[in-house]
Coordinates of C-alpha atoms in Angstrom, one line a residue:
X1 CA 5.6 1.5 -5.1
X2 CA 7.2 3.3 -8.0
X3 CA 9.7 6.2 -7.8
X4 CA 11.2 8.5 -10.3
X5 CA 14.3 10.4 -9.1
X6 CA 13.8 9.3 -5.5
X7 CA 17.5 9.2 -5.0
X8 CA 17.6 12.9 -5.6
X9 CA 21.4 13.1 -5.1
X10 CA 21.8 11.1 -8.3
X11 CA 19.1 13.0 -10.1
X12 CA 17.7 12.3 -8.6
X13 CA -16.8 2.9 8.4
X14 CA -18.4 1.1 11.0
X15 CA -16.8 2.1 14.3
X16 CA -18.6 2.3 17.6
X17 CA -16.9 0.2 20.3
X18 CA -13.5 1.2 18.9
X19 CA -14.2 4.8 19.5
X20 CA -14.7 4.1 23.2
X21 CA -11.4 2.2 23.3
X22 CA -9.6 5.1 21.9
X23 CA -11.1 7.8 24.2
X24 CA -8.0 8.0 26.3
X25 CA -5.9 9.5 23.5
X26 CA -5.3 13.1 24.3
X27 CA -6.4 15.2 21.3
X28 CA -4.5 18.5 21.6
X29 CA -4.4 21.3 19.2
X30 CA -2.7 24.8 19.0
X31 CA -5.1 27.8 19.3
X32 CA -5.7 29.7 16.1
X33 CA -7.6 32.6 17.7
X34 CA -5.8 35.8 18.3
X35 CA -2.3 36.0 17.0
X36 CA -2.2 33.5 14.1
X37 CA 1.5 34.0 13.5
X38 CA 2.3 32.4 16.9
X39 CA 0.8 29.2 15.6
X40 CA 1.8 29.5 11.9
X41 CA 4.9 31.8 11.6
X42 CA 4.6 31.7 7.9
X43 CA 1.4 33.8 8.2
X44 CA 3.2 36.7 9.8
X45 CA 2.4 39.8 7.7
X46 CA -0.8 38.6 6.2
X47 CA -3.1 41.6 6.3
X48 CA -6.4 41.1 8.1
X49 CA -5.7 37.6 9.3
X50 CA -6.8 37.2 12.9
X51 CA -8.0 33.5 13.2
X52 CA -8.3 30.3 11.3
X53 CA -11.4 31.6 9.3
X54 CA -9.7 34.7 8.0
X55 CA -6.5 32.8 7.2
X56 CA -8.6 30.4 5.2
X57 CA -10.1 33.3 3.3
X58 CA -6.7 34.9 2.7
X59 CA -5.4 31.6 1.3
X60 CA -8.1 31.6 -1.4
X61 CA -8.3 35.3 -2.2
X62 CA -4.5 35.8 -2.2
X63 CA -3.3 32.4 -3.3
X64 CA 0.0 33.5 -4.7
X65 CA 0.9 35.5 -1.5
X66 CA -0.1 32.6 0.7
X67 CA 1.8 29.9 -1.1
X68 CA 4.9 32.1 -1.7
X69 CA 5.2 32.8 2.1
X70 CA 4.8 29.0 2.8
X71 CA 7.5 28.1 0.2
X72 CA 9.9 30.8 1.3
X73 CA 9.6 29.8 4.9
X74 CA 9.5 26.0 4.8
X75 CA 11.8 25.1 1.9
X76 CA 15.5 25.6 1.3
X77 CA 16.1 26.8 -2.3
X78 CA 19.1 26.6 -4.5
X79 CA 17.7 29.2 -6.9
X80 CA 14.7 31.4 -6.3
X81 CA 11.5 30.9 -8.4
X82 CA 10.2 33.5 -10.8
X83 CA 6.5 32.7 -10.7
X84 CA 4.4 31.2 -7.9
X85 CA 2.0 29.4 -10.1
X86 CA 1.1 28.9 -13.8
X87 CA -2.1 26.8 -13.7
X88 CA -5.1 26.2 -15.8
X89 CA -7.4 23.5 -14.6
X90 CA -9.5 23.4 -17.8
X91 CA -6.4 22.2 -19.7
X92 CA -4.9 20.2 -16.9
X93 CA -1.9 22.5 -16.7
X94 CA -0.3 22.7 -13.2
X95 CA 3.0 24.3 -12.5
X96 CA 4.2 25.8 -9.2
X97 CA 7.3 27.8 -8.2
X98 CA 8.3 28.2 -11.9
X99 CA 12.0 28.7 -12.4
X100 CA 13.0 27.6 -8.9
X101 CA 15.6 25.0 -8.1
X102 CA 16.1 22.9 -4.9
X103 CA 17.0 19.5 -3.8
X104 CA 14.5 17.4 -1.9
X105 CA 17.2 15.4 0.0
X106 CA 18.8 18.6 1.2
X107 CA 15.4 19.7 2.5
X108 CA 14.8 16.4 4.2
X109 CA 18.3 15.6 5.5
X110 CA 21.2 18.1 5.1
X111 CA 19.6 21.0 6.8
X112 CA 18.6 18.9 9.8
X113 CA 22.1 17.4 10.1
X114 CA 23.4 21.0 10.6
X115 CA 21.1 21.6 13.6
X116 CA 20.2 18.2 15.1
X117 CA 22.5 15.5 13.6
X118 CA 21.8 12.9 16.3
X119 CA 18.1 13.3 16.3
X120 CA 16.4 10.0 15.3
X121 CA 15.0 10.4 11.8
X122 CA 13.6 6.9 11.2
X123 CA 12.4 4.2 13.6
X124 CA 12.1 1.0 11.5
X125 CA 9.4 -1.0 13.3
X126 CA 10.4 -4.4 11.9
X127 CA 8.0 -7.3 11.5
X128 CA 9.4 -8.8 14.6
X129 CA 8.0 -6.9 17.7
X130 CA 10.7 -5.3 19.9
X131 CA 13.4 -5.4 17.1
X132 CA 13.1 -1.8 16.0
X133 CA 16.0 -0.1 14.4
X134 CA 16.7 3.7 15.0
X135 CA 18.5 5.8 12.3
X136 CA 19.6 9.3 13.1
X137 CA 19.7 12.2 10.5
X138 CA 23.4 11.9 10.3
X139 CA 23.3 8.2 9.6
X140 CA 20.5 8.6 7.1
X141 CA 22.3 11.3 5.2
X142 CA 25.4 9.1 5.0
X143 CA 23.3 6.2 3.7
X144 CA 21.7 8.4 1.1
X145 CA 25.0 9.8 -0.1
X146 CA 26.5 6.3 -0.4
X147 CA 23.5 5.1 -2.4
X148 CA 23.5 8.2 -4.5
X149 CA 27.3 7.7 -5.3
X150 CA 26.6 4.1 -6.1
X151 CA 23.8 4.9 -8.6
X152 CA 25.9 7.6 -10.2
X153 CA 28.8 5.2 -10.6
X154 CA 26.5 2.6 -12.1
X155 CA 25.3 5.1 -14.8
X156 CA 22.0 6.5 -13.3
X157 CA 21.7 10.1 -14.6
X158 CA 19.5 13.1 -13.7
X159 CA 16.0 12.4 -15.0
X160 CA 16.3 8.6 -15.1
X161 CA 13.5 6.6 -13.6
X162 CA 14.5 4.2 -10.9
X163 CA 11.9 1.5 -9.9
X164 CA 11.7 0.6 -6.2
X165 CA 9.9 -2.7 -5.8
X166 CA 8.6 -3.8 -2.5
X167 CA 5.5 -5.7 -3.4
X168 CA 3.3 -4.8 -6.4
X169 CA 2.6 -5.6 -9.9
X170 CA 5.9 -5.0 -11.7
X171 CA 6.5 -5.7 -15.4
X172 CA 3.8 -3.5 -16.8
X173 CA 4.9 -0.6 -14.5
X174 CA 8.6 -1.0 -15.6
X175 CA 7.6 -0.9 -19.2
X176 CA 5.3 2.1 -18.8
X177 CA 8.0 4.1 -16.8
X178 CA 10.7 3.0 -19.2
X179 CA 12.9 2.3 -16.2
X180 CA 16.4 0.9 -16.6
X181 CA 17.2 0.4 -12.9
X182 CA 15.3 -1.5 -10.3
X183 CA 15.9 -1.7 -6.5
X184 CA 14.5 -4.6 -4.5
X185 CA 15.3 -6.9 -1.6
X186 CA 16.0 -10.6 -1.5
X187 CA 12.8 -11.2 0.5
X188 CA 10.0 -9.3 2.1
X189 CA 8.8 -10.0 5.7
X190 CA 5.3 -9.3 6.7
X191 CA 3.1 -10.9 9.3
X192 CA 5.7 -13.6 10.0
X193 CA 5.7 -14.6 6.4
X194 CA 8.6 -14.5 3.9
X195 CA 7.8 -13.1 0.4
X196 CA 10.3 -14.0 -2.4
X197 CA 10.5 -10.6 -4.0
X198 CA 13.7 -11.2 -5.9
X199 CA 12.1 -14.2 -7.8
X200 CA 9.2 -11.9 -8.7
X201 CA 11.6 -9.3 -10.0
X202 CA 13.5 -11.8 -12.0
X203 CA 10.4 -13.0 -13.8
X204 CA 9.2 -9.4 -14.5
X205 CA 12.6 -8.1 -15.7
X206 CA 13.0 -11.0 -18.0
X207 CA 10.2 -9.4 -20.0
X208 CA 11.6 -5.9 -19.8
X209 CA 14.7 -5.6 -22.1
X210 CA 15.2 -2.0 -21.1
X211 CA 16.3 -2.9 -17.6
X212 CA 20.1 -3.1 -17.4
X213 CA 20.7 -3.5 -13.6
X214 CA 18.9 -4.7 -10.5
X215 CA 20.2 -3.6 -7.0
X216 CA 19.4 -6.2 -4.4
X217 CA 19.4 -5.5 -0.7
X218 CA 19.3 -8.3 1.9
X219 CA 16.4 -8.1 4.3
X220 CA 16.8 -11.7 5.4
X221 CA 19.8 -14.0 5.5
X222 CA 18.2 -16.2 2.7
X223 CA 20.6 -16.3 -0.3
X224 CA 19.3 -15.6 -3.7
X225 CA 20.5 -16.3 -7.2
X226 CA 22.4 -13.3 -8.5
X227 CA 22.4 -12.8 -12.3
X228 CA 24.9 -10.8 -14.4
X229 CA 22.5 -7.7 -14.2
X230 CA 22.3 -7.9 -10.4
X231 CA 24.2 -5.7 -7.9
X232 CA 24.7 -6.5 -4.2
X233 CA 23.5 -3.1 -3.0
X234 CA 24.9 -3.0 0.6
X235 CA 28.3 -4.5 -0.4
X236 CA 28.7 -1.9 -3.2
X237 CA 27.5 0.9 -1.0
X238 CA 30.2 0.2 1.6
X239 CA 32.8 1.1 -1.1
X240 CA 31.3 4.5 -1.7
X241 CA 32.2 7.9 -0.2
X242 CA 29.8 9.1 2.5
X243 CA 29.6 12.6 0.8
X244 CA 27.6 13.2 -2.4
X245 CA 27.0 16.6 -4.0
X246 CA 23.3 17.2 -4.3
X247 CA 21.9 18.1 -7.7
X248 CA 19.8 21.2 -8.2
X249 CA 16.4 20.1 -9.4
X250 CA 13.9 22.2 -11.1
X251 CA 10.6 22.8 -9.2
X252 CA 8.6 20.8 -11.8
X253 CA 11.1 18.0 -12.3
X254 CA 9.5 14.6 -11.6
X255 CA 10.0 13.5 -8.0
X256 CA 8.2 10.1 -8.2
X257 CA 5.5 8.3 -10.1
X258 CA 3.1 6.3 -8.0
X259 CA 1.3 3.5 -9.8
X260 CA -2.2 2.6 -8.8
X261 CA -4.1 -0.5 -10.2
X262 CA -6.9 1.7 -11.5
X263 CA -10.6 0.7 -11.7
X264 CA -9.9 -0.9 -15.1
X265 CA -7.1 -3.1 -13.9
X266 CA -4.6 -1.2 -16.0
X267 CA -2.1 0.6 -13.9
X268 CA -1.8 4.4 -14.1
X269 CA 1.3 6.2 -13.0
X270 CA 0.5 9.5 -11.2
X271 CA 3.3 12.0 -11.5
X272 CA 4.3 14.2 -8.5
X273 CA 7.0 16.8 -8.8
X274 CA 9.6 18.3 -6.5
X275 CA 8.9 21.6 -4.8
X276 CA 5.1 21.8 -4.7
X277 CA 4.7 18.2 -3.4
X278 CA 7.3 18.6 -0.7
X279 CA 5.9 21.9 0.5
X280 CA 2.4 20.5 0.7
X281 CA 3.5 17.3 2.5
X282 CA 5.5 19.3 5.0
X283 CA 2.8 21.9 5.6
X284 CA 0.0 19.3 6.1
X285 CA 2.1 17.1 8.3
X286 CA 3.0 20.0 10.6
X287 CA -0.5 21.6 10.9
X288 CA -3.0 18.8 10.4
X289 CA -1.3 16.6 12.9
X290 CA -0.1 19.5 15.1
X291 CA 3.5 18.1 15.1
X292 CA 6.1 19.6 17.3
X293 CA 9.8 19.0 17.7
X294 CA 10.4 15.9 19.9
X295 CA 7.2 14.1 19.0
X296 CA 7.3 10.6 17.5
X297 CA 5.1 10.4 14.5
X298 CA 3.7 7.0 13.5
X299 CA 2.0 6.6 10.1
X300 CA 1.5 2.9 9.8
X301 CA 0.1 2.9 6.2
X302 CA 2.0 1.1 3.5
X303 CA 5.0 3.0 2.4
X304 CA 4.3 2.3 -1.2
X305 CA 0.9 4.1 -1.0
X306 CA 0.7 7.9 -1.3
X307 CA 0.0 8.1 2.4
X308 CA 3.2 6.4 3.1
X309 CA 5.1 8.6 0.7
X310 CA 3.7 11.8 2.2
X311 CA 3.4 11.0 5.9
X312 CA 6.1 8.2 6.5
X313 CA 8.8 9.9 4.5
X314 CA 8.7 13.3 2.8
X315 CA 6.5 15.3 5.2
X316 CA 8.1 14.2 8.5
X317 CA 11.7 14.3 7.2
X318 CA 11.1 17.8 5.6
X319 CA 10.0 18.9 9.1
X320 CA 13.0 17.2 10.9
X321 CA 10.6 14.8 12.6
X322 CA 11.1 11.3 14.0
X323 CA 8.9 9.0 11.9
X324 CA 8.0 5.3 12.3
X325 CA 8.3 3.0 9.3
X326 CA 5.9 0.1 10.1
X327 CA 6.8 -3.2 8.3
X328 CA 4.3 -5.6 9.9
X329 CA 0.5 -6.0 9.9
X330 CA -2.0 -4.8 12.5
X331 CA -2.7 -8.4 13.8
X332 CA 0.9 -9.8 13.9
X333 CA 1.7 -11.4 16.3
X334 CA -1.7 -10.5 17.6
X335 CA -4.4 -7.8 17.2
X336 CA -2.7 -5.7 19.8
X337 CA 0.3 -4.9 17.6
X338 CA -0.5 -1.3 16.9
X339 CA -1.1 -0.4 20.5
X340 CA 1.9 -2.4 21.8
X341 CA 4.0 -0.4 19.3
X342 CA 2.5 2.9 20.5
X343 CA 3.4 2.0 24.0
X344 CA 6.9 0.8 23.3
X345 CA 7.9 3.6 20.9
X346 CA 5.8 6.3 22.8
X347 CA 4.1 7.4 19.6
X348 CA 2.4 10.9 19.8
X349 CA 0.6 11.1 16.5
X350 CA -0.9 7.8 15.1
X351 CA -2.3 7.7 11.5
X352 CA -3.6 4.5 10.1
X353 CA -5.5 3.2 7.1
X354 CA -9.3 2.9 7.7
X355 CA -9.4 -0.7 6.5
X356 CA -6.8 -1.7 9.1
X357 CA -9.0 -0.1 11.8
X358 CA -12.1 -1.9 10.5
X359 CA -10.1 -5.2 10.5
X360 CA -9.3 -4.7 14.2
X361 CA -13.0 -4.3 15.0
X362 CA -13.3 -8.1 14.5
X363 CA -11.1 -8.6 17.6
X364 CA -12.8 -6.4 20.1
X365 CA -11.6 -3.7 22.5
X366 CA -9.6 -5.8 24.9
X367 CA -6.5 -5.6 22.6
X368 CA -6.6 -1.8 22.8
X369 CA -7.2 -1.6 26.6
X370 CA -4.3 -4.0 27.2
X371 CA -1.6 -1.2 26.4
X372 CA -0.8 2.2 27.7
X373 CA -1.8 4.7 25.0
X374 CA -1.3 7.8 27.1
X375 CA 1.5 9.2 24.8
X376 CA -1.1 9.7 22.0
X377 CA -2.0 13.3 21.2
X378 CA -3.6 12.8 17.8
X379 CA -5.3 10.0 16.1
X380 CA -6.3 10.0 12.4
X381 CA -7.4 7.9 9.5
X382 CA -8.6 8.4 6.0
X383 CA -12.4 8.2 5.2
X384 CA -13.0 6.4 8.4
X385 CA -15.2 7.0 11.5
X386 CA -12.9 7.9 14.3
X387 CA -13.4 9.9 17.4
X388 CA -10.2 11.9 16.6
X389 CA -10.5 12.6 13.0
X390 CA -10.9 11.6 9.4
X391 CA -9.1 13.1 6.4
X392 CA -9.8 13.4 2.8
X393 CA -6.6 12.4 0.8
X394 CA -5.8 10.5 -2.4
X395 CA -3.0 9.7 -4.7
X396 CA -4.0 12.6 -6.9
X397 CA -4.1 15.2 -4.1
X398 CA -0.6 14.5 -2.7
X399 CA -1.6 15.3 0.8
X400 CA -4.6 15.9 3.1
X401 CA -7.2 18.3 1.7
X402 CA -10.0 18.2 4.2
X403 CA -9.7 17.4 7.9
X404 CA -11.0 18.6 11.3
X405 CA -7.6 19.9 12.2
X406 CA -6.0 22.4 12.2
X407 CA -8.6 24.2 14.4
X408 CA -8.9 25.6 17.9
X409 CA -8.5 23.0 20.8
X410 CA -12.1 23.3 21.7
X411 CA -13.4 23.2 18.1
X412 CA -16.0 20.6 17.3
X413 CA -14.9 17.2 15.8
X414 CA -17.7 15.1 14.4
X415 CA -16.9 11.4 14.2
X416 CA -16.6 10.2 10.6
X417 CA -16.7 13.7 9.0
X418 CA -13.8 15.2 7.2
X419 CA -15.1 18.7 8.1
X420 CA -12.7 21.6 7.4
X421 CA -10.8 22.4 4.1
X422 CA -7.0 22.8 4.6
X423 CA -5.5 26.2 3.9
X424 CA -5.5 26.9 0.1
X425 CA -8.0 24.3 -0.6
X426 CA -11.4 25.6 -1.9
X427 CA -13.8 22.7 -2.2
X428 CA -17.1 23.1 -4.1
X429 CA -20.1 20.9 -4.6
X430 CA -21.4 20.6 -8.2
X431 CA -24.6 19.2 -9.5
X432 CA -25.1 16.9 -12.5
X433 CA -25.3 19.9 -14.9
X434 CA -21.9 21.2 -13.7
X435 CA -23.5 24.0 -11.7
X436 CA -21.9 25.0 -8.4
X437 CA -24.2 24.4 -5.4
X438 CA -24.0 27.6 -3.3
X439 CA -26.4 26.8 -0.5
X440 CA -24.9 26.0 2.9
X441 CA -26.6 22.6 3.1
X442 CA -26.1 20.7 -0.1
X443 CA -24.9 17.4 -1.7
X444 CA -23.2 16.9 -5.0
X445 CA -19.8 16.0 -6.7
X446 CA -16.8 17.2 -4.7
X447 CA -14.5 19.3 -6.7
X448 CA -11.7 21.7 -5.8
X449 CA -11.9 25.2 -7.4
X450 CA -8.3 26.3 -7.1
X451 CA -5.1 24.4 -7.8
X452 CA -2.7 23.6 -5.0
X453 CA 1.0 22.7 -4.9
X454 CA 0.7 19.1 -3.8
X455 CA -1.6 17.9 -6.7
X456 CA -0.5 15.4 -9.2
X457 CA 0.7 16.9 -12.5
X458 CA -0.3 14.2 -15.0
X459 CA -0.6 10.5 -15.7
X460 CA 2.7 9.3 -17.1
X461 CA 2.5 8.9 -20.9
X462 CA -1.2 9.7 -20.9
X463 CA -1.9 13.4 -20.1
X464 CA -5.2 13.1 -22.0
X465 CA -6.4 10.4 -19.5
X466 CA -5.5 12.9 -16.7
X467 CA -7.5 15.6 -18.3
X468 CA -10.5 13.3 -19.0
X469 CA -10.5 11.9 -15.5
X470 CA -9.9 15.0 -13.4
X471 CA -10.4 18.2 -15.5
X472 CA -13.1 17.5 -18.1
X473 CA -16.0 16.2 -15.9
X474 CA -16.5 19.7 -14.5
X475 CA -14.6 22.2 -16.5
X476 CA -12.7 24.8 -14.4
X477 CA -12.6 22.4 -11.4
X478 CA -10.5 19.5 -10.3
X479 CA -12.9 16.5 -9.8
X480 CA -12.0 14.3 -6.9
X481 CA -14.2 11.4 -8.0
X482 CA -16.1 11.6 -4.7
X483 CA -19.6 12.7 -3.8
X484 CA -19.9 14.8 -0.6
X485 CA -22.4 16.7 1.5
X486 CA -22.0 20.1 3.3
X487 CA -23.7 20.9 6.6
X488 CA -25.2 24.3 7.7
X489 CA -21.9 24.8 9.6
X490 CA -19.9 24.4 6.4
X491 CA -18.5 21.0 7.3
X492 CA -17.9 18.4 4.6
X493 CA -18.8 14.8 4.7
X494 CA -17.7 12.3 2.1
X495 CA -20.5 10.1 0.8
X496 CA -18.4 7.7 -1.4
X497 CA -16.9 7.4 -4.8
X498 CA -19.3 8.6 -7.5
X499 CA -18.2 5.7 -9.7
X500 CA -19.4 3.4 -6.9
X501 CA -23.1 4.0 -7.8
X502 CA -25.7 1.3 -8.3
X503 CA -28.7 2.1 -10.6
X504 CA -31.6 -0.1 -9.2
X505 CA -34.8 0.4 -11.3
X506 CA -33.8 3.9 -12.1
X507 CA -32.8 4.8 -8.5
X508 CA -29.1 5.8 -8.2
X509 CA -27.6 4.7 -4.9
X510 CA -24.1 5.2 -3.6
X511 CA -22.5 1.9 -2.3
X512 CA -21.3 3.8 0.7
X513 CA -24.8 4.8 1.6
X514 CA -25.8 1.1 1.8
X515 CA -22.6 0.1 3.6
X516 CA -23.3 2.7 6.3
X517 CA -26.3 0.5 7.4
X518 CA -25.1 -2.4 9.6
X519 CA -25.7 -4.3 12.7
X520 CA -23.4 -4.7 15.7
X521 CA -22.2 -8.1 14.5
X522 CA -20.6 -6.6 11.3
X523 CA -16.9 -5.5 11.3
X524 CA -16.8 -4.3 7.7
X525 CA -18.7 -4.6 4.4
X526 CA -18.4 -4.0 0.7
X527 CA -21.4 -3.4 -1.7
X528 CA -21.4 -3.8 -5.4
X529 CA -23.9 -3.7 -8.2
X530 CA -24.5 -6.7 -10.5
X531 CA -26.5 -7.1 -13.7
X532 CA -30.2 -7.8 -12.9
X533 CA -32.6 -8.8 -15.7
X534 CA -35.5 -6.8 -14.3
X535 CA -34.0 -4.0 -12.2
X536 CA -31.0 -3.2 -14.4
X537 CA -28.8 -3.7 -11.4
X538 CA -29.2 -5.5 -8.1
X539 CA -27.4 -5.0 -4.8
X540 CA -24.9 -7.7 -3.7
X541 CA -23.3 -7.2 -0.2
X542 CA -20.2 -8.8 1.3
X543 CA -19.9 -8.7 5.1
X544 CA -17.2 -9.7 7.6
X545 CA -18.4 -10.5 11.1
X546 CA -16.6 -9.6 14.3
X547 CA -14.9 -12.5 16.0
X548 CA -17.4 -12.5 18.9
X549 CA -20.5 -12.2 16.7
X550 CA -23.3 -14.4 18.0
X551 CA -26.0 -14.3 15.3
X552 CA -27.4 -16.8 12.8
X553 CA -27.2 -16.1 9.0
X554 CA -31.0 -15.7 8.6
X555 CA -31.0 -13.2 11.5
X556 CA -28.1 -11.2 10.1
X557 CA -29.6 -11.0 6.6
X558 CA -32.9 -9.9 7.9
X559 CA -31.4 -7.3 10.2
X560 CA -29.3 -5.8 7.3
X561 CA -32.2 -5.9 4.8
X562 CA -34.5 -4.1 7.4
X563 CA -31.8 -1.6 8.2
X564 CA -31.4 -0.6 4.5
X565 CA -35.1 -0.6 3.8
X566 CA -35.7 1.7 6.8
X567 CA -32.9 4.2 6.1
X568 CA -32.9 4.3 2.3
X569 CA -35.8 2.4 0.7
X570 CA -36.9 -1.1 0.1
X571 CA -35.5 -1.1 -3.5
X572 CA -32.0 -0.6 -2.0
X573 CA -32.1 -3.8 0.1
X574 CA -29.5 -6.3 -0.9
X575 CA -30.6 -9.2 -3.0
X576 CA -27.6 -11.2 -1.9
X577 CA -25.6 -11.0 1.4
X578 CA -22.4 -13.1 1.4
X579 CA -20.7 -13.6 4.7
X580 CA -16.8 -13.7 4.1
X581 CA -13.9 -14.3 6.4
X582 CA -12.1 -11.5 4.8
X583 CA -12.3 -9.2 1.7
X584 CA -9.6 -9.0 -1.0
X585 CA -7.5 -6.0 -0.4
X586 CA -4.4 -4.3 -1.7
X587 CA -1.4 -4.1 0.7
X588 CA -2.4 -0.5 1.3
X589 CA -5.8 -1.8 2.6
X590 CA -8.0 -0.8 -0.3
X591 CA -10.9 -3.2 -1.0
X592 CA -10.7 -4.5 -4.6
X593 CA -14.3 -3.9 -5.6
X594 CA -13.5 -4.6 -9.2
X595 CA -12.5 -8.1 -8.2
X596 CA -15.7 -8.6 -6.2
X597 CA -17.7 -7.3 -9.2
X598 CA -16.0 -9.7 -11.5
X599 CA -16.7 -12.7 -9.2
X600 CA -20.4 -11.9 -8.9
X601 CA -20.7 -11.3 -12.7
X602 CA -18.8 -14.6 -13.1
X603 CA -16.2 -12.9 -15.3
X604 CA -13.2 -14.8 -13.8
X605 CA -11.2 -14.3 -17.0
X606 CA -11.5 -10.5 -16.4
X607 CA -10.1 -10.5 -12.9
X608 CA -7.1 -8.8 -14.2
X609 CA -4.0 -7.7 -12.1
X610 CA -4.2 -9.5 -8.8
X611 CA -0.6 -9.1 -7.8
X612 CA -1.3 -6.0 -5.8
X613 CA -3.5 -8.0 -3.4
X614 CA -2.3 -8.5 0.2
X615 CA -3.3 -12.2 -0.1
X616 CA -4.6 -13.4 -3.4
X617 CA -6.0 -16.6 -1.8
X618 CA -8.8 -14.3 -0.4
X619 CA -10.2 -14.2 -4.0
X620 CA -10.7 -18.0 -4.1
X621 CA -12.5 -17.9 -0.8
X622 CA -14.9 -15.2 -2.3
X623 CA -15.5 -17.3 -5.4
X624 CA -16.3 -20.4 -3.4
X625 CA -18.6 -18.5 -1.1
X626 CA -20.4 -16.9 -4.0
X627 CA -21.0 -20.2 -5.6
X628 CA -22.3 -21.7 -2.3
X629 CA -24.7 -18.7 -1.8
X630 CA -26.0 -18.9 -5.3
X631 CA -26.6 -22.7 -5.0
X632 CA -28.5 -22.0 -1.7
X633 CA -30.7 -19.3 -3.1
X634 CA -31.6 -21.1 -6.2

């Protein structure tokens, strides 16, 4: 993951049996009927607000009043802001709490040390089960101060970009961010494997002349070669004072840049700023997950992903929560790891990546039933079918935008459906001509009609790309890139990325629409389009089977083809169905469809950046499987 001014003191689908396995999780929620201020104290004084629906309406009609009340109540300011928002989505202009100053670390640490210094802030769930490390707010503040002082002493100034490298493509990101300082560890540990991160950093930094220092922390006892530019981080921090004066940062100063690989293979650095992002992460963490003091919050997503930033770090710490940092994988040392961790740490809210949940489908329900999950109150995942809830959330949004909660305890939750917009979020569906679809039941491109504090501000060094990607497709709206449908009840269902569309003989089909068709033997799937001489594009499907699947390849292929033909049309039936042991994914769990497409199109030279993959050897397996399938079907 990439960060700018993170050290702010220096600057600084397919789930059916799994649902049954989770049914014992207690899904609680606070009541929004009657006195809303009892549930959301920030809403006290809002005229005409009596329930969730009227609060939602107020947040749209009186956006400035709503967000001002949230910011005044939830954030600690050094200097008050002058203007709540200065935004123009047509021009990609987004500024919130203009003129205000604050410090993110004060909001996440200092103020909690004053009230609950010995509360556990972080539970580091190490790769080795049962070896968790607990860090209190007092201890975390001291660590932060020592690191802040060290960075200051080593010349890191307000506004400098510091690169934090855990496991990702590196050199191109360092150059794009113009970063002069890198922080890394000697080795990463994941799933029982050691990853030589320092070696990767050395190779990358050798091509980045702007880097003048690399701070190296020791995760393992394995020694590494230290060069002149390298600094032994823990040793140097031990010499620093445990008090560091926090800097006052402008609301719109850069907080971090999060680099994604992008559909083209060229990384893009999405920029998030101080006050608006922190407020949105704090607010959604509190009300979407119904977090209360004393709960243990477990977001097991990759910390280098936006979910990890918002719901492992910033949101929970801003709320004085106890948050779990999960280092391992869902199947190490066995497929019960998540649920063993829930039992041992008594996790109350569990939030995981959908691809990890799909992975666990391969191993059956017995691993879930083996452990006591009675501590769980809320279960969530992004764009994934779960009994509890699914949320709409992306790097660009900064936090959850659509989710079943918050809502009344007895309010309906539809498996696999995002459902209800969060406060201040005004989703709209737009047709191909850019016209808003106003009927209750509709399908179209999912856009957001009003700006919100948590949204990304720009793409680093390329604001024009930001405008072209998010603001120009439907002028006046923020385009999420997703297609969605809306039910008669006003619930939203994500239908898939609109750039994941296959054009078969003039028929446009979303890949997610095809992937939703499956048989009981399939754990997960990925569908792509490939060049077809007659149809323009054909359909190529990759499927991963469950471990206990008992079905022949011909039977499987026939079942899947029949299912797609029946639910969509015969023209949407896959031409090729390749059975794979696993799919190439990033560490955050995203399936790399670009890689799959290049393999099928036999463009191996264009595979691009593969360093973000969890295990690059999966690509070779896909290549070999593709060749074998093509030979068989010739």
